[in-house]
Short mmCIF file of C-alpha atoms in Angstrom, two decimals:
data_model
loop_
_atom_site.label_atom_id
_atom_site.label_comp_id
_atom_site.label_asym_id
_atom_site.label_seq_id
_atom_site.Cartn_x
_atom_site.Cartn_y
_atom_site.Cartn_z
CA UNK A 17 0.00 0.00 0.00
CA UNK A 18 1.33 3.41 -0.95
CA UNK A 19 1.41 5.77 1.96
CA UNK A 20 2.16 9.39 1.20
CA UNK A 21 3.07 12.19 3.60
CA UNK A 22 2.27 15.60 2.15
CA UNK A 23 5.34 17.80 2.05
CA UNK A 24 4.78 21.50 2.61
CA UNK A 25 6.29 24.35 4.59
CA UNK A 26 5.46 22.92 8.02
CA UNK A 27 7.68 21.06 10.43
CA UNK A 28 7.72 17.61 12.03
CA UNK A 29 7.46 15.61 8.81
CA UNK A 30 10.55 13.61 9.80
CA UNK A 31 8.96 12.69 13.12
CA UNK A 32 5.96 11.21 11.34
CA UNK A 33 8.19 9.31 8.94
CA UNK A 34 10.28 7.83 11.79
CA UNK A 35 7.17 6.90 13.80
CA UNK A 36 5.87 4.98 10.80
CA UNK A 37 9.25 3.28 10.42
CA UNK A 38 9.07 2.15 14.05
CA UNK A 39 5.82 0.31 13.31
CA UNK A 40 7.34 -1.16 10.16
CA UNK A 41 5.73 1.05 7.51
CA UNK A 42 7.51 3.08 4.86
CA UNK A 43 6.07 6.25 3.40
CA UNK A 44 6.88 8.66 0.60
CA UNK A 45 7.22 12.36 1.44
CA UNK A 46 6.10 14.40 -1.54
CA UNK A 47 4.34 17.54 -2.78
CA UNK A 48 3.69 15.95 -6.19
CA UNK A 49 -0.08 16.04 -6.63
CA UNK A 50 -0.27 13.00 -8.89
CA UNK A 51 1.58 10.91 -6.32
CA UNK A 52 -0.69 12.25 -3.57
CA UNK A 53 -3.85 11.56 -5.57
CA UNK A 54 -2.84 8.00 -6.38
CA UNK A 55 -1.71 7.04 -2.88
CA UNK A 56 -3.55 4.41 -0.87
CA UNK A 57 -3.51 6.62 2.23
CA UNK A 58 -2.38 10.16 2.91
CA UNK A 59 -0.98 11.82 6.03
CA UNK A 60 -1.14 15.59 6.25
CA UNK A 61 1.15 16.56 9.15
CA UNK A 62 2.17 19.94 10.40
CA UNK A 63 3.61 22.17 13.03
CA UNK A 64 3.56 25.80 12.05
CA UNK A 65 1.43 28.83 11.32
CA UNK A 66 -1.94 28.61 9.53
CA UNK A 67 -1.89 31.52 7.06
CA UNK A 68 1.57 30.87 5.63
CA UNK A 69 0.80 27.14 5.40
CA UNK A 70 -2.48 27.85 3.53
CA UNK A 71 -0.68 30.26 1.20
CA UNK A 72 1.89 27.58 0.42
CA UNK A 73 -0.80 24.97 -0.23
CA UNK A 74 -2.63 27.31 -2.61
CA UNK A 75 0.53 28.28 -4.48
CA UNK A 76 1.24 24.60 -5.05
CA UNK A 77 -2.43 23.85 -5.83
CA UNK A 78 -2.43 21.35 -3.01
CA UNK A 79 -5.55 22.92 -1.43
CA UNK A 80 -7.79 21.57 -4.21
CA UNK A 81 -5.93 18.26 -4.29
CA UNK A 82 -6.36 17.64 -0.56
CA UNK A 83 -10.07 18.61 -0.49
CA UNK A 84 -10.86 16.16 -3.27
CA UNK A 85 -8.98 13.13 -1.97
CA UNK A 86 -11.12 9.98 -1.78
CA UNK A 87 -8.75 7.70 0.15
CA UNK A 88 -8.28 7.82 3.96
CA UNK A 89 -6.53 11.05 4.98
CA UNK A 90 -5.12 11.80 8.44
CA UNK A 91 -4.37 15.42 9.30
CA UNK A 92 -2.16 15.98 12.32
CA UNK A 93 -2.09 19.13 14.50
CA UNK A 94 -1.87 22.08 12.07
CA UNK A 95 -2.85 19.63 9.33
CA UNK A 96 -6.14 18.96 11.14
CA UNK A 97 -6.71 22.67 11.77
CA UNK A 98 -6.16 23.44 8.07
CA UNK A 99 -8.87 20.88 7.24
CA UNK A 100 -11.37 22.98 9.24
CA UNK A 101 -13.42 25.86 7.84
CA UNK A 102 -11.61 28.79 9.39
CA UNK A 103 -8.76 29.57 11.80
CA UNK A 104 -8.44 32.64 13.98
CA UNK A 105 -4.69 32.33 13.50
CA UNK A 106 -4.06 35.34 11.26
CA UNK A 107 -7.69 35.26 10.09
CA UNK A 108 -7.23 32.31 7.75
CA UNK A 109 -9.82 30.66 5.55
CA UNK A 110 -8.92 26.96 5.57
CA UNK A 111 -9.85 23.96 3.45
CA UNK A 112 -13.40 23.59 4.80
CA UNK A 113 -13.49 19.80 4.94
CA UNK A 114 -14.76 20.01 8.52
CA UNK A 115 -17.23 22.78 9.46
CA UNK A 116 -15.53 23.34 12.81
CA UNK A 117 -13.88 26.68 13.60
CA UNK A 118 -10.34 26.95 14.97
CA UNK A 119 -9.97 29.44 17.83
CA UNK A 120 -7.21 30.72 20.07
CA UNK A 121 -7.17 29.41 23.65
CA UNK A 122 -7.94 32.24 26.06
CA UNK A 123 -5.58 31.93 29.04
CA UNK A 124 -7.60 31.18 32.14
CA UNK A 125 -7.09 30.04 35.67
CA UNK A 126 -7.83 26.68 37.15
CA UNK A 127 -8.21 27.27 40.87
CA UNK A 128 -5.44 25.76 42.93
CA UNK A 129 -3.76 24.44 39.79
CA UNK A 130 -2.76 28.02 38.98
CA UNK A 131 -2.86 29.83 35.67
CA UNK A 132 -3.49 27.84 32.54
CA UNK A 133 -0.83 28.55 29.97
CA UNK A 134 -1.06 28.95 26.22
CA UNK A 135 0.07 27.09 24.18
CA UNK A 136 -0.88 23.78 25.74
CA UNK A 137 2.30 21.71 25.82
CA UNK A 138 2.26 18.17 27.14
CA UNK A 139 0.17 15.07 27.76
CA UNK A 140 -3.58 15.28 28.13
CA UNK A 141 -6.28 12.63 28.09
CA UNK A 142 -8.72 12.04 25.24
CA UNK A 143 -12.25 10.73 25.83
CA UNK A 144 -15.64 10.14 24.18
CA UNK A 145 -13.67 8.15 21.61
CA UNK A 146 -15.48 7.18 18.42
CA UNK A 147 -14.65 5.47 15.13
CA UNK A 148 -12.13 2.78 14.23
CA UNK A 149 -9.29 5.29 14.61
CA UNK A 150 -9.44 4.59 18.35
CA UNK A 151 -9.85 0.81 18.23
CA UNK A 152 -8.19 -0.78 21.24
CA UNK A 153 -7.69 2.54 23.04
CA UNK A 154 -9.28 2.92 26.46
CA UNK A 155 -11.19 6.10 27.33
CA UNK A 156 -8.87 8.72 28.89
CA UNK A 157 -5.82 7.54 26.97
CA UNK A 158 -3.02 10.07 27.13
CA UNK A 159 -1.65 11.80 24.04
CA UNK A 160 0.92 14.51 23.44
CA UNK A 161 -0.38 17.96 22.48
CA UNK A 162 1.44 21.14 21.42
CA UNK A 163 -0.97 23.85 20.28
CA UNK A 164 -2.24 27.34 20.98
CA UNK A 165 -5.35 27.07 18.77
CA UNK A 166 -8.11 24.49 19.04
CA UNK A 167 -11.06 23.24 16.99
CA UNK A 168 -14.34 23.69 18.84
CA UNK A 169 -16.58 20.70 19.52
CA UNK A 170 -18.91 19.93 16.63
CA UNK A 171 -20.77 17.23 14.78
CA UNK A 172 -17.49 15.78 13.45
CA UNK A 173 -15.82 15.44 16.84
CA UNK A 174 -14.67 11.86 17.45
CA UNK A 175 -12.48 12.51 20.52
CA UNK A 176 -12.62 15.25 23.14
CA UNK A 177 -9.89 16.78 25.27
CA UNK A 178 -10.25 19.36 28.01
CA UNK A 179 -7.99 22.38 28.33
CA UNK A 180 -9.64 25.56 29.59
CA UNK A 181 -12.78 24.07 27.97
CA UNK A 182 -13.64 20.83 26.14
CA UNK A 183 -12.59 20.87 22.49
CA UNK A 184 -12.07 18.51 19.54
CA UNK A 185 -9.04 16.25 20.02
CA UNK A 186 -9.97 14.48 16.77
CA UNK A 187 -12.39 14.96 13.88
CA UNK A 188 -13.88 12.68 11.24
CA UNK A 189 -15.96 13.15 8.10
CA UNK A 190 -16.20 10.58 5.31
CA UNK A 191 -12.61 9.58 4.43
CA UNK A 192 -11.05 12.47 6.38
CA UNK A 193 -9.63 12.12 9.90
CA UNK A 194 -7.84 14.76 11.94
CA UNK A 195 -5.93 14.58 15.22
CA UNK A 196 -5.01 17.68 17.21
CA UNK A 197 -2.45 15.69 19.22
CA UNK A 198 0.69 14.11 17.79
CA UNK A 199 0.26 10.34 17.41
CA UNK A 200 3.87 10.19 16.21
CA UNK A 201 5.00 11.43 19.65
CA UNK A 202 2.35 9.81 21.83
CA UNK A 203 4.21 6.63 22.81
CA UNK A 204 2.16 3.38 22.63
CA UNK A 205 -1.22 5.13 22.35
CA UNK A 206 -0.01 7.07 19.33
CA UNK A 207 1.41 3.95 17.69
CA UNK A 208 -1.96 2.24 18.10
CA UNK A 209 -3.74 5.17 16.44
CA UNK A 210 -1.31 5.17 13.51
CA UNK A 211 -1.79 1.41 13.11
CA UNK A 212 -5.57 1.89 13.23
CA UNK A 213 -5.39 4.54 10.52
CA UNK A 214 -3.23 2.29 8.35
CA UNK A 215 -5.73 -0.56 8.65
CA UNK A 216 -8.79 1.56 7.75
CA UNK B 29 -18.55 6.35 32.14
CA UNK B 30 -17.94 9.20 34.56
CA UNK B 31 -14.85 11.29 34.25
CA UNK B 32 -12.92 12.58 37.18
CA UNK B 33 -12.04 16.25 36.53
CA UNK B 34 -8.49 15.45 37.57
CA UNK B 35 -8.13 13.06 34.64
CA UNK B 36 -8.93 15.78 32.15
CA UNK B 37 -6.13 18.17 32.99
CA UNK B 38 -2.81 18.66 31.34
CA UNK B 39 -0.30 16.40 33.09
CA UNK B 40 2.80 17.44 34.97
CA UNK B 41 5.79 16.10 33.03
CA UNK B 42 8.76 14.02 34.19
CA UNK B 43 11.77 14.69 31.98
CA UNK B 44 15.03 12.76 32.21
CA UNK B 45 17.96 14.83 30.99
CA UNK B 46 20.86 13.22 29.19
CA UNK B 47 24.03 15.30 29.17
CA UNK B 48 26.09 14.22 26.20
CA UNK B 49 29.86 14.45 25.95
CA UNK B 50 31.62 12.82 23.01
CA UNK B 51 28.51 10.77 22.26
CA UNK B 52 28.17 9.33 25.79
CA UNK B 53 25.81 10.28 28.60
CA UNK B 54 27.60 11.98 31.47
CA UNK B 55 26.52 13.59 34.72
CA UNK B 56 28.43 15.88 37.02
CA UNK B 57 27.85 17.42 40.41
CA UNK B 58 27.56 21.21 40.44
CA UNK B 59 28.51 21.25 36.78
CA UNK B 60 31.89 19.47 37.23
CA UNK B 61 33.24 15.97 37.92
CA UNK B 62 31.73 14.19 34.96
CA UNK B 63 30.95 10.49 35.29
CA UNK B 64 30.07 8.18 32.42
CA UNK B 65 26.47 6.95 32.46
CA UNK B 66 26.02 5.07 29.19
CA UNK B 67 24.76 5.27 25.60
CA UNK B 68 22.28 8.14 25.27
CA UNK B 69 20.09 6.47 22.66
CA UNK B 70 19.72 3.26 24.68
CA UNK B 71 19.03 5.22 27.85
CA UNK B 72 16.54 7.48 26.08
CA UNK B 73 14.64 4.52 24.64
CA UNK B 74 14.59 2.86 28.06
CA UNK B 75 13.19 5.99 29.71
CA UNK B 76 10.54 6.37 27.00
CA UNK B 77 9.49 2.78 27.58
CA UNK B 78 9.39 3.34 31.35
CA UNK B 79 7.00 6.26 31.01
CA UNK B 80 9.15 9.39 30.71
CA UNK B 81 7.01 12.15 29.25
CA UNK B 82 9.75 13.84 27.30
CA UNK B 83 13.54 13.77 27.02
CA UNK B 84 16.18 16.48 26.96
CA UNK B 85 19.56 15.88 25.33
CA UNK B 86 22.19 18.50 26.09
CA UNK B 87 25.48 18.35 24.24
CA UNK B 88 27.75 19.87 26.83
CA UNK B 89 30.81 19.76 24.59
CA UNK B 90 29.21 21.21 21.48
CA UNK B 91 31.82 22.87 19.31
CA UNK B 92 31.81 23.71 15.63
CA UNK B 93 33.46 20.40 14.66
CA UNK B 94 30.97 18.44 16.72
CA UNK B 95 27.83 19.84 15.09
CA UNK B 96 27.77 17.05 12.53
CA UNK B 97 28.17 14.42 15.25
CA UNK B 98 25.28 15.97 17.14
CA UNK B 99 23.06 15.92 14.05
CA UNK B 100 23.83 12.24 13.58
CA UNK B 101 23.09 11.52 17.21
CA UNK B 102 19.78 13.41 16.98
CA UNK B 103 18.87 11.40 13.92
CA UNK B 104 19.58 8.15 15.77
CA UNK B 105 17.55 9.29 18.79
CA UNK B 106 14.62 10.32 16.57
CA UNK B 107 14.46 6.86 15.03
CA UNK B 108 14.24 5.14 18.42
CA UNK B 109 12.18 7.46 20.62
CA UNK B 110 8.37 7.63 20.52
CA UNK B 111 8.02 10.65 22.81
CA UNK B 112 9.03 14.30 22.27
CA UNK B 113 12.61 15.35 22.78
CA UNK B 114 14.56 18.59 23.08
CA UNK B 115 18.13 19.09 21.96
CA UNK B 116 20.48 21.76 23.27
CA UNK B 117 24.12 22.67 23.42
CA UNK B 118 25.99 25.23 21.37
CA UNK B 119 23.01 26.20 19.22
CA UNK B 120 23.50 29.72 17.89
CA UNK B 121 21.74 30.12 14.55
CA UNK B 122 18.60 29.43 12.54
CA UNK B 123 20.68 27.10 10.36
CA UNK B 124 21.77 25.05 13.42
CA UNK B 125 18.16 24.62 14.47
CA UNK B 126 16.93 23.84 11.00
CA UNK B 127 19.49 21.00 10.75
CA UNK B 128 18.47 19.54 14.12
CA UNK B 129 14.74 19.71 13.35
CA UNK B 130 15.31 18.10 9.96
CA UNK B 131 16.99 15.25 11.81
CA UNK B 132 13.94 14.74 14.01
CA UNK B 133 14.32 16.99 17.08
CA UNK B 134 10.99 18.35 18.35
CA UNK B 135 12.34 21.34 20.25
CA UNK B 136 15.68 22.98 20.73
CA UNK B 137 17.05 24.77 23.75
CA UNK B 138 19.20 27.87 23.64
CA UNK B 139 21.20 29.36 26.47
CA UNK B 140 24.42 31.40 26.17
CA UNK B 141 23.99 32.30 22.50
CA UNK B 142 20.50 33.65 23.18
CA UNK B 143 21.72 35.77 26.08
CA UNK B 144 24.47 37.27 23.96
CA UNK B 145 22.11 37.77 21.02
CA UNK B 146 18.47 37.92 22.20
CA UNK B 147 17.36 38.48 18.60
CA UNK B 148 18.13 34.76 18.11
CA UNK B 149 15.03 33.86 20.16
CA UNK B 150 12.84 36.04 17.98
CA UNK B 151 14.36 34.68 14.77
CA UNK B 152 13.88 31.08 15.91
CA UNK B 153 10.32 31.53 17.12
CA UNK B 154 9.33 33.28 13.89
CA UNK B 155 10.92 30.59 11.77
CA UNK B 156 9.90 27.48 13.71
CA UNK B 157 7.22 28.62 16.18
CA UNK B 158 7.45 29.35 19.91
CA UNK B 159 6.52 25.78 20.80
CA UNK B 160 9.89 24.72 19.46
CA UNK B 161 12.06 27.22 21.36
CA UNK B 162 13.08 26.40 24.93
CA UNK B 163 15.08 29.05 26.75
CA UNK B 164 17.48 27.35 29.16
CA UNK B 165 18.67 29.50 32.04
CA UNK B 166 21.39 28.52 34.52
CA UNK B 167 20.94 30.64 37.61
CA UNK B 168 22.65 31.03 40.97
CA UNK B 169 21.41 32.79 44.07
CA UNK B 170 24.15 35.05 45.39
CA UNK B 171 24.70 36.34 48.92
CA UNK B 172 22.57 39.40 48.17
CA UNK B 173 19.62 37.02 47.77
CA UNK B 174 19.19 37.74 44.05
CA UNK B 175 19.19 35.04 41.38
CA UNK B 176 21.68 35.87 38.59
CA UNK B 177 22.02 34.42 35.09
CA UNK B 178 25.18 32.39 34.39
CA UNK B 179 26.54 31.53 30.97
CA UNK B 180 28.89 29.02 29.37
CA UNK B 181 27.68 26.02 31.34
CA UNK B 182 27.74 27.92 34.61
CA UNK B 183 31.24 29.29 34.29
CA UNK B 184 30.47 32.96 33.58
CA UNK B 185 28.43 35.19 35.88
CA UNK B 186 26.34 38.02 34.45
CA UNK B 187 24.65 40.96 36.14
CA UNK B 188 21.26 39.97 34.71
CA UNK B 189 18.56 38.84 37.10
CA UNK B 190 17.01 35.49 36.29
CA UNK B 191 13.39 36.69 36.28
CA UNK B 192 14.15 39.69 34.05
CA UNK B 193 15.95 37.56 31.47
CA UNK B 194 13.25 34.89 31.53
CA UNK B 195 10.55 37.51 30.98
CA UNK B 196 12.50 39.12 28.15
CA UNK B 197 13.00 35.69 26.58
CA UNK B 198 9.28 34.95 26.70
CA UNK B 199 8.46 38.38 25.24
CA UNK B 200 10.85 37.56 22.38
CA UNK B 201 9.05 34.29 21.69
CA UNK B 202 10.50 31.53 23.89
CA UNK B 203 7.78 28.92 24.39
CA UNK B 204 9.17 27.27 27.51
CA UNK B 205 11.75 28.00 30.20
CA UNK B 206 14.16 25.32 31.41
CA UNK B 207 15.33 26.69 34.74
CA UNK B 208 18.40 25.16 36.40
CA UNK B 209 19.43 26.28 39.86
CA UNK B 210 23.20 25.93 40.15
CA UNK B 211 22.88 26.09 43.94
CA UNK B 212 20.77 22.95 43.84
CA UNK B 213 22.09 21.07 40.82
CA UNK B 214 23.63 17.74 41.78
CA UNK B 215 22.93 18.17 45.50
CA UNK B 216 19.79 15.98 45.69
CA UNK B 217 18.51 18.36 48.36
CA UNK B 218 15.39 19.40 46.47
CA UNK B 219 14.53 21.85 43.68
CA UNK B 220 14.82 25.64 44.03
CA UNK B 221 11.20 26.26 44.95
CA UNK B 222 11.20 30.05 45.27
CA UNK B 223 12.66 31.05 41.91
CA UNK B 224 10.76 28.25 40.16
CA UNK B 225 7.49 29.48 41.66
CA UNK B 226 8.26 33.08 40.70
CA UNK B 227 8.74 32.11 37.06
CA UNK B 228 6.02 29.45 36.90
CA UNK B 229 3.31 31.70 38.34
CA UNK B 230 4.27 34.94 36.60
CA UNK B 231 5.21 33.85 33.11
CA UNK B 232 2.61 32.73 30.55
CA UNK B 233 4.68 29.74 29.37
CA UNK B 234 5.52 26.37 30.95
CA UNK B 235 8.49 26.21 33.32
CA UNK B 236 10.64 23.09 33.60
CA UNK B 237 12.36 22.93 37.00
CA UNK B 238 15.85 21.46 37.02
CA UNK B 239 18.51 20.84 39.62
CA UNK B 240 18.28 19.20 43.02
CA UNK B 241 15.67 16.47 42.64
CA UNK B 242 16.83 13.69 44.98
CA UNK B 243 13.71 12.15 46.49
CA UNK B 244 10.21 11.50 45.19
CA UNK B 245 8.86 14.05 47.66
CA UNK B 246 11.04 16.72 46.01
CA UNK B 247 8.99 16.24 42.84
CA UNK B 248 5.75 16.62 44.79
CA UNK B 249 7.12 19.85 46.27
CA UNK B 250 8.18 21.35 42.96
CA UNK B 251 4.80 20.57 41.37
CA UNK B 252 2.61 21.59 44.31
CA UNK B 253 4.53 24.36 46.02
CA UNK B 254 6.42 25.84 43.07
CA UNK B 255 3.74 25.04 40.44
CA UNK B 256 6.36 23.84 37.96
CA UNK B 257 4.87 22.42 34.77
CA UNK B 258 7.59 19.81 34.43
CA UNK B 259 10.53 18.53 36.44
CA UNK B 260 13.83 17.47 34.98
CA UNK B 261 16.44 15.22 36.56
CA UNK B 262 19.45 13.24 35.45
CA UNK B 263 21.60 11.23 37.83
CA UNK B 264 18.80 9.87 40.01
CA UNK B 265 17.44 8.19 36.87
CA UNK B 266 20.80 7.25 35.32
CA UNK B 267 22.07 5.65 38.51
CA UNK B 268 18.71 3.98 39.19
CA UNK B 269 18.17 5.69 42.51
CA UNK B 270 14.58 6.43 41.51
CA UNK B 271 12.81 4.54 38.73
CA UNK B 272 10.31 6.48 36.63
CA UNK B 273 7.38 4.05 37.17
CA UNK B 274 7.98 4.19 40.93
CA UNK B 275 8.12 8.02 40.86
CA UNK B 276 4.93 8.26 38.81
CA UNK B 277 3.12 5.87 41.14
CA UNK B 278 4.19 7.99 44.09
CA UNK B 279 3.02 11.23 42.43
CA UNK B 280 -0.33 9.66 41.57
CA UNK B 281 -0.70 8.65 45.21
CA UNK B 282 -0.16 12.31 46.11
CA UNK B 283 -3.01 13.35 43.75
CA UNK B 284 -0.66 14.95 41.24
CA UNK B 285 -1.96 14.77 37.70
CA UNK B 286 0.53 12.72 35.72
CA UNK B 287 0.36 10.38 32.75
CA UNK B 288 0.24 6.88 34.23
CA UNK B 289 2.90 4.47 33.05
#
């Protein structure tokens, strides 16, 4: 099965590639739209800033390519946010695969736990898990998050996390999946999620 | 299923630190007397398997000639580690960071070079995002009671106050502070609670406390009293004085929100 990782101007692509290697899967990193369109599965990773990433995707005509993919697609972190309708990060219109809006966390306080910092960096639990993406994962599994913006809860939410308020830890619509956390850095839980995606 | 509120909070992180010299893990006391503690990749993989939440690799002998060696080491680590890791030591340019990230590092830490050229923090955070830039500060409390910033692995004193530099670093775009108390480092007498609390409660970014962790209760103290977001330690893990699963079990027993092993 051909697995393609979309190459664009966002970081952490190597991490995804190495995580796949650890579970015995090789992938091709490319921005070639024919290769992306003909792949069996597509991973759309990303750590970075929304508006410059969207600009890059448009310049390379990858925005249209991604929206029209028919095979299973997994967006990770910024990749998932770019699959939403809109991001507050520099007022960016995104791909619109998911209707959910991406908003900036408003720093808050959490009683004795002290001030809640933005971005969220670290391990948080995911719950209300739905779809095959989470096969074999218990409720409240821990995953690694690094993000200042979040997708609100909506009809496509398939996992919830709680930071300042509950929000979408993962989204799903048709062949499209998105994870706000980093499965490639989430130890055994993340490996299970990647394996689940690969066996969709 | 009912969900305990405690389960839905961001976890406090336990971070083993691997000081690297000539490709081996070393650990000193008060920044000197280095002892060999093994292969960093093997140790890192072991810690990840035992439930470490993140790893920090500091190349304490980073020189221009060794950059390539460090990149190769980072690449090897990235292939074997399934949790996030930070790399530091002698990083002084966007090109240095780009090379380390391309080899699989998740974050980088800057120290002396950032103090000498604060613009570096801004350049790095613009290029790679704040989440990737950890500002490491070595600090010592002097007889006047003030905490001062030290450079060059603790060898050079400056007149800058720790809090002021940390705040400036955050304003410039640092996404985390790795705070090492030189008074406490290697002593196993507990973390520096006061300065850690000052930074952790007044800065809008996570603070990683480092230096002095010797007992499991010290970790409880730094999380509860100093409100550190993460705690870093080296020799107690390398020399198997405290095992990570044992530490995490203890913290859970003390109602501290951690990721269970």
